[in-house]
mmCIF file of C-alpha atoms in Angstrom:
data_model
loop_
_atom_site.group_PDB
_atom_site.id
_atom_site.type_symbol
_atom_site.label_atom_id
_atom_site.label_comp_id
_atom_site.label_asym_id
_atom_site.label_seq_id
_atom_site.Cartn_x
_atom_site.Cartn_y
_atom_site.Cartn_z
ATOM 1 C CA ASP A 1 -78.057 23.165 100.955
ATOM 2 C CA GLN A 2 -76.469 21.596 97.897
ATOM 3 C CA GLN A 3 -78.387 22.270 94.704
ATOM 4 C CA VAL A 4 -76.218 19.851 92.726
ATOM 5 C CA LYS A 5 -75.385 16.523 94.297
ATOM 6 C CA GLN A 6 -73.033 13.759 93.319
ATOM 7 C CA ASN A 7 -73.694 11.111 95.907
ATOM 8 C CA SER A 8 -70.855 8.778 94.974
ATOM 9 C CA PRO A 9 -67.531 10.243 96.099
ATOM 10 C CA SER A 10 -65.655 7.549 94.212
ATOM 11 C CA LEU A 11 -66.122 4.863 91.574
ATOM 12 C CA SER A 12 -63.822 2.112 90.315
ATOM 13 C CA VAL A 13 -64.306 0.280 87.012
ATOM 14 C CA GLN A 14 -62.262 -2.097 84.904
ATOM 15 C CA GLU A 15 -60.664 -0.887 81.708
ATOM 16 C CA GLY A 16 -62.978 -1.466 78.760
ATOM 17 C CA ARG A 17 -66.149 -1.501 80.838
ATOM 18 C CA ILE A 18 -68.764 1.226 81.170
ATOM 19 C CA SER A 19 -68.418 4.008 83.756
ATOM 20 C CA ILE A 20 -71.655 5.631 84.917
ATOM 21 C CA LEU A 21 -71.421 8.807 86.965
ATOM 22 C CA ASN A 22 -74.582 10.227 88.464
ATOM 23 C CA CYS A 23 -75.739 13.713 89.368
ATOM 24 C CA ASP A 24 -78.948 14.973 90.976
ATOM 25 C CA TYR A 25 -80.201 18.522 91.223
ATOM 26 C CA THR A 26 -82.936 20.279 93.135
ATOM 27 C CA ASN A 27 -83.523 23.527 91.256
ATOM 28 C CA SER A 28 -86.109 23.130 88.495
ATOM 29 C CA MET A 29 -84.889 26.411 86.942
ATOM 30 C CA PHE A 30 -81.631 24.809 85.814
ATOM 31 C CA ASP A 31 -81.659 24.627 82.030
ATOM 32 C CA TYR A 32 -78.119 23.727 81.035
ATOM 33 C CA PHE A 33 -75.942 20.964 82.437
ATOM 34 C CA LEU A 34 -72.256 20.231 81.978
ATOM 35 C CA TRP A 35 -69.664 17.656 82.918
ATOM 36 C CA TYR A 36 -66.065 18.560 83.613
ATOM 37 C CA LYS A 37 -63.031 16.374 84.194
ATOM 38 C CA LYS A 38 -60.290 17.426 86.598
ATOM 39 C CA TYR A 39 -56.824 16.094 87.301
ATOM 40 C CA PRO A 40 -55.080 16.990 90.600
ATOM 41 C CA ALA A 41 -53.623 20.499 90.768
ATOM 42 C CA GLU A 42 -55.099 21.412 87.367
ATOM 43 C CA GLY A 43 -58.147 23.317 86.208
ATOM 44 C CA PRO A 44 -61.251 21.397 85.108
ATOM 45 C CA THR A 45 -61.678 20.706 81.414
ATOM 46 C CA PHE A 46 -65.045 20.634 79.711
ATOM 47 C CA LEU A 47 -66.301 17.236 78.560
ATOM 48 C CA ILE A 48 -69.877 17.405 77.400
ATOM 49 C CA SER A 49 -73.070 19.361 78.003
ATOM 50 C CA ILE A 50 -76.804 19.073 77.526
ATOM 51 C CA SER A 51 -79.609 21.601 77.471
ATOM 52 C CA SER A 52 -82.886 20.946 79.195
ATOM 53 C CA ILE A 53 -84.748 20.528 75.916
ATOM 54 C CA LYS A 54 -82.815 17.341 75.181
ATOM 55 C CA ASP A 55 -82.602 14.019 76.980
ATOM 56 C CA LYS A 56 -79.384 12.724 75.462
ATOM 57 C CA ASN A 57 -76.178 14.082 74.019
ATOM 58 C CA GLU A 58 -73.324 11.994 72.697
ATOM 59 C CA ASP A 59 -69.708 12.820 71.901
ATOM 60 C CA GLY A 60 -67.453 9.905 71.119
ATOM 61 C CA ARG A 61 -67.084 7.697 74.185
ATOM 62 C CA PHE A 62 -69.072 10.136 76.329
ATOM 63 C CA THR A 63 -72.868 10.275 76.563
ATOM 64 C CA VAL A 64 -74.903 12.410 78.930
ATOM 65 C CA PHE A 65 -78.492 11.525 79.759
ATOM 66 C CA LEU A 66 -80.963 13.944 81.322
ATOM 67 C CA ASN A 67 -84.161 12.951 83.128
ATOM 68 C CA LYS A 68 -85.893 16.224 83.915
ATOM 69 C CA SER A 69 -88.801 14.703 85.792
ATOM 70 C CA ALA A 70 -86.388 12.973 88.156
ATOM 71 C CA LYS A 71 -83.953 15.923 88.177
ATOM 72 C CA HIS A 72 -81.197 13.490 87.379
ATOM 73 C CA LEU A 73 -78.416 13.296 84.866
ATOM 74 C CA SER A 74 -75.729 10.759 84.220
ATOM 75 C CA LEU A 75 -72.487 10.549 82.302
ATOM 76 C CA HIS A 76 -71.645 7.284 80.559
ATOM 77 C CA ILE A 77 -68.106 6.555 79.429
ATOM 78 C CA VAL A 78 -67.734 3.582 77.085
ATOM 79 C CA PRO A 79 -65.246 2.010 76.919
ATOM 80 C CA SER A 80 -63.449 3.287 80.000
ATOM 81 C CA GLN A 81 -59.720 3.872 79.691
ATOM 82 C CA PRO A 82 -57.030 4.356 82.381
ATOM 83 C CA GLY A 83 -56.587 7.950 81.189
ATOM 84 C CA ASP A 84 -60.184 8.613 82.228
ATOM 85 C CA SER A 85 -59.123 8.342 85.877
ATOM 86 C CA ALA A 86 -59.876 11.786 87.318
ATOM 87 C CA VAL A 87 -62.461 13.685 89.331
ATOM 88 C CA TYR A 88 -65.658 14.415 87.410
ATOM 89 C CA PHE A 89 -67.790 17.435 88.274
ATOM 90 C CA CYS A 90 -71.390 17.929 87.311
ATOM 91 C CA ALA A 91 -72.455 21.577 86.882
ATOM 92 C CA ALA A 92 -75.764 23.306 86.230
ATOM 93 C CA ARG A 93 -76.801 26.773 85.104
ATOM 94 C CA ASP A 94 -80.084 28.470 85.799
ATOM 95 C CA ASN A 95 -81.884 30.405 83.099
ATOM 96 C CA TYR A 96 -81.842 33.638 85.110
ATOM 97 C CA GLY A 97 -78.151 34.244 84.968
ATOM 98 C CA GLN A 98 -74.716 33.320 83.880
ATOM 99 C CA ASN A 99 -73.608 31.377 86.916
ATOM 100 C CA PHE A 100 -72.933 27.709 87.349
ATOM 101 C CA VAL A 101 -73.440 25.517 90.402
ATOM 102 C CA PHE A 102 -71.024 22.625 90.791
ATOM 103 C CA GLY A 103 -71.448 19.299 92.510
ATOM 104 C CA PRO A 104 -68.784 17.971 94.898
ATOM 105 C CA GLY A 105 -67.308 15.634 92.299
ATOM 106 C CA THR A 106 -66.848 11.882 91.839
ATOM 107 C CA ARG A 107 -63.376 10.371 91.673
ATOM 108 C CA LEU A 108 -63.255 7.773 88.899
ATOM 109 C CA SER A 109 -60.525 5.139 88.888
ATOM 110 C CA VAL A 110 -60.208 2.980 85.785
ATOM 111 C CA LEU A 111 -58.199 -0.123 86.594
ATOM 112 C CA PRO A 112 -56.038 -1.744 83.907
ATOM 113 C CA ASP B 1 -52.261 30.157 71.346
ATOM 114 C CA GLY B 2 -55.401 31.096 73.269
ATOM 115 C CA GLY B 3 -56.138 30.260 76.858
ATOM 116 C CA ILE B 4 -56.350 31.318 80.462
ATOM 117 C CA THR B 5 -53.295 31.790 82.596
ATOM 118 C CA GLN B 6 -53.091 32.018 86.352
ATOM 119 C CA SER B 7 -50.025 32.980 88.266
ATOM 120 C CA PRO B 8 -48.324 31.943 90.355
ATOM 121 C CA LYS B 9 -48.970 28.200 90.512
ATOM 122 C CA TYR B 10 -48.079 28.076 94.212
ATOM 123 C CA LEU B 11 -48.221 30.982 96.649
ATOM 124 C CA PHE B 12 -47.250 31.181 100.289
ATOM 125 C CA ARG B 13 -48.171 34.065 102.517
ATOM 126 C CA LYS B 14 -48.058 34.898 106.188
ATOM 127 C CA GLU B 15 -51.288 35.250 108.080
ATOM 128 C CA GLY B 16 -52.597 38.815 108.030
ATOM 129 C CA GLN B 17 -51.134 39.714 104.623
ATOM 130 C CA ASN B 18 -53.203 40.540 101.576
ATOM 131 C CA VAL B 19 -52.317 38.649 98.424
ATOM 132 C CA THR B 20 -53.391 39.100 94.794
ATOM 133 C CA LEU B 21 -53.888 36.210 92.388
ATOM 134 C CA SER B 22 -53.571 36.898 88.695
ATOM 135 C CA CYS B 23 -55.924 35.703 85.947
ATOM 136 C CA GLU B 24 -55.488 36.614 82.287
ATOM 137 C CA GLN B 25 -57.344 35.338 79.218
ATOM 138 C CA ASN B 26 -56.813 35.980 75.513
ATOM 139 C CA LEU B 27 -59.967 34.189 74.362
ATOM 140 C CA ASN B 28 -61.937 37.437 74.015
ATOM 141 C CA HIS B 29 -64.426 36.124 76.544
ATOM 142 C CA ASP B 30 -66.852 38.542 78.139
ATOM 143 C CA ALA B 31 -67.449 36.790 81.439
ATOM 144 C CA MET B 32 -64.852 35.824 84.028
ATOM 145 C CA TYR B 33 -65.181 33.927 87.296
ATOM 146 C CA TRP B 34 -63.256 33.068 90.444
ATOM 147 C CA TYR B 35 -63.870 29.808 92.284
ATOM 148 C CA ARG B 36 -62.405 28.248 95.352
ATOM 149 C CA GLN B 37 -61.950 24.500 95.788
ATOM 150 C CA ASP B 38 -61.385 22.840 99.150
ATOM 151 C CA PRO B 39 -60.571 19.135 99.606
ATOM 152 C CA GLY B 40 -63.581 16.926 98.943
ATOM 153 C CA GLN B 41 -65.743 19.836 97.870
ATOM 154 C CA GLY B 42 -66.958 21.212 94.621
ATOM 155 C CA LEU B 43 -66.150 24.606 93.200
ATOM 156 C CA ARG B 44 -67.651 27.519 95.095
ATOM 157 C CA LEU B 45 -68.145 30.858 93.364
ATOM 158 C CA ILE B 46 -66.335 33.841 94.864
ATOM 159 C CA TYR B 47 -66.902 36.631 92.334
ATOM 160 C CA TYR B 48 -67.897 36.943 88.700
ATOM 161 C CA SER B 49 -67.861 39.633 86.055
ATOM 162 C CA GLN B 50 -69.970 39.816 82.904
ATOM 163 C CA ILE B 51 -68.349 42.932 81.444
ATOM 164 C CA VAL B 52 -65.510 45.346 82.083
ATOM 165 C CA ASN B 53 -65.882 47.561 85.144
ATOM 166 C CA ASP B 54 -68.695 45.427 86.534
ATOM 167 C CA PHE B 55 -68.582 42.467 88.902
ATOM 168 C CA GLN B 56 -70.896 40.662 91.292
ATOM 169 C CA LYS B 57 -70.450 38.742 94.527
ATOM 170 C CA GLY B 58 -70.778 34.996 94.458
ATOM 171 C CA ASP B 59 -71.646 32.637 97.292
ATOM 172 C CA ILE B 60 -68.483 33.171 99.353
ATOM 173 C CA ALA B 61 -67.292 36.723 98.587
ATOM 174 C CA GLU B 62 -66.490 37.742 102.173
ATOM 175 C CA GLY B 63 -62.790 38.467 102.600
ATOM 176 C CA TYR B 64 -62.145 38.739 98.859
ATOM 177 C CA SER B 65 -62.057 41.617 96.387
ATOM 178 C CA VAL B 66 -61.752 41.838 92.588
ATOM 179 C CA SER B 67 -61.389 44.348 89.793
ATOM 180 C CA ARG B 68 -62.180 44.201 86.058
ATOM 181 C CA GLU B 69 -60.432 47.148 84.439
ATOM 182 C CA LYS B 70 -59.620 45.230 81.258
ATOM 183 C CA LYS B 71 -61.532 42.523 79.432
ATOM 184 C CA GLU B 72 -58.516 40.217 79.578
ATOM 185 C CA SER B 73 -57.780 40.494 83.286
ATOM 186 C CA PHE B 74 -59.668 39.643 86.494
ATOM 187 C CA PRO B 75 -57.325 39.697 89.516
ATOM 188 C CA LEU B 76 -58.495 38.376 92.895
ATOM 189 C CA THR B 77 -57.246 39.803 96.184
ATOM 190 C CA VAL B 78 -57.441 37.603 99.235
ATOM 191 C CA THR B 79 -57.561 39.955 102.187
ATOM 192 C CA SER B 80 -56.653 39.425 105.816
ATOM 193 C CA ALA B 81 -60.401 39.344 106.545
ATOM 194 C CA GLN B 82 -60.724 35.947 104.871
ATOM 195 C CA LYS B 83 -60.832 33.462 107.755
ATOM 196 C CA ASN B 84 -59.559 30.358 105.952
ATOM 197 C CA PRO B 85 -57.692 31.478 102.844
ATOM 198 C CA THR B 86 -55.681 28.301 102.274
ATOM 199 C CA ALA B 87 -57.273 26.668 99.222
ATOM 200 C CA PHE B 88 -56.975 25.993 95.496
ATOM 201 C CA TYR B 89 -58.225 28.967 93.475
ATOM 202 C CA LEU B 90 -59.552 28.614 89.942
ATOM 203 C CA CYS B 91 -60.278 31.301 87.401
ATOM 204 C CA ALA B 92 -62.621 30.704 84.471
ATOM 205 C CA SER B 93 -64.005 32.586 81.496
ATOM 206 C CA ARG B 94 -66.692 32.111 78.866
ATOM 207 C CA TRP B 95 -68.493 33.862 76.054
ATOM 208 C CA GLY B 96 -71.526 35.743 77.224
ATOM 209 C CA SER B 97 -74.184 33.852 75.268
ATOM 210 C CA SER B 98 -76.308 31.228 76.936
ATOM 211 C CA TYR B 99 -75.124 27.759 76.046
ATOM 212 C CA ASN B 100 -71.392 27.970 76.382
ATOM 213 C CA GLU B 101 -69.080 26.224 78.762
ATOM 214 C CA GLN B 102 -66.502 27.794 81.018
ATOM 215 C CA PHE B 103 -62.806 27.505 80.273
ATOM 216 C CA PHE B 104 -60.639 27.145 83.361
ATOM 217 C CA GLY B 105 -57.115 28.214 84.146
ATOM 218 C CA PRO B 106 -54.595 25.852 85.768
ATOM 219 C CA GLY B 107 -55.283 27.171 89.266
ATOM 220 C CA THR B 108 -53.265 28.731 92.091
ATOM 221 C CA ARG B 109 -52.606 26.878 95.327
ATOM 222 C CA LEU B 110 -52.528 29.449 98.141
ATOM 223 C CA THR B 111 -51.108 28.442 101.500
ATOM 224 C CA VAL B 112 -51.270 30.823 104.411
ATOM 225 C CA LEU B 113 -48.751 30.081 107.117
#
């Protein structure tokens, strides 16, 4: 049973437009959420995170929104660039331990 | 130049052989992790270690073994008991405090023939 879900396997957007990647979770004990970006045959790289006491965190073109009541978070990329084309993983950590649960990923394609 | 290294990048082994994947970090991180990624799936936790000489099983530990004799090193052995060892293996590390992200190595692609 997946505790972290990314229901869109893929997403295509035009360069310059907004990309919105979604993530849902089921475990109410998760208190820290992260987004990672991954290119093929490479390790994921950290993008942005948010703790459960916040509802928004912004870093340059990347903004993460957290809706705790809906157990939903989203990553907004504005404006989208071709170099943003990659697989994006949502991850969550519970406040009992040090482990992270990853979603299956969403492949973003930014078209020139 | 700090980071996490994994070697080799690609590894081929015959069925029934044990194989050890290397992971080294010079970030002075306390915690280290091993994940497995299969096509179309997220990262699944194999083993993790919070401190030297201590490690815990993750969600899919069967057929794998690890050691943590040094803070910098967390090698993973894929044994012949692992039913489907062909996968992309990722090592990660992080500081032990709460709100810190994981840093990942470049990964090792293991193919069992």
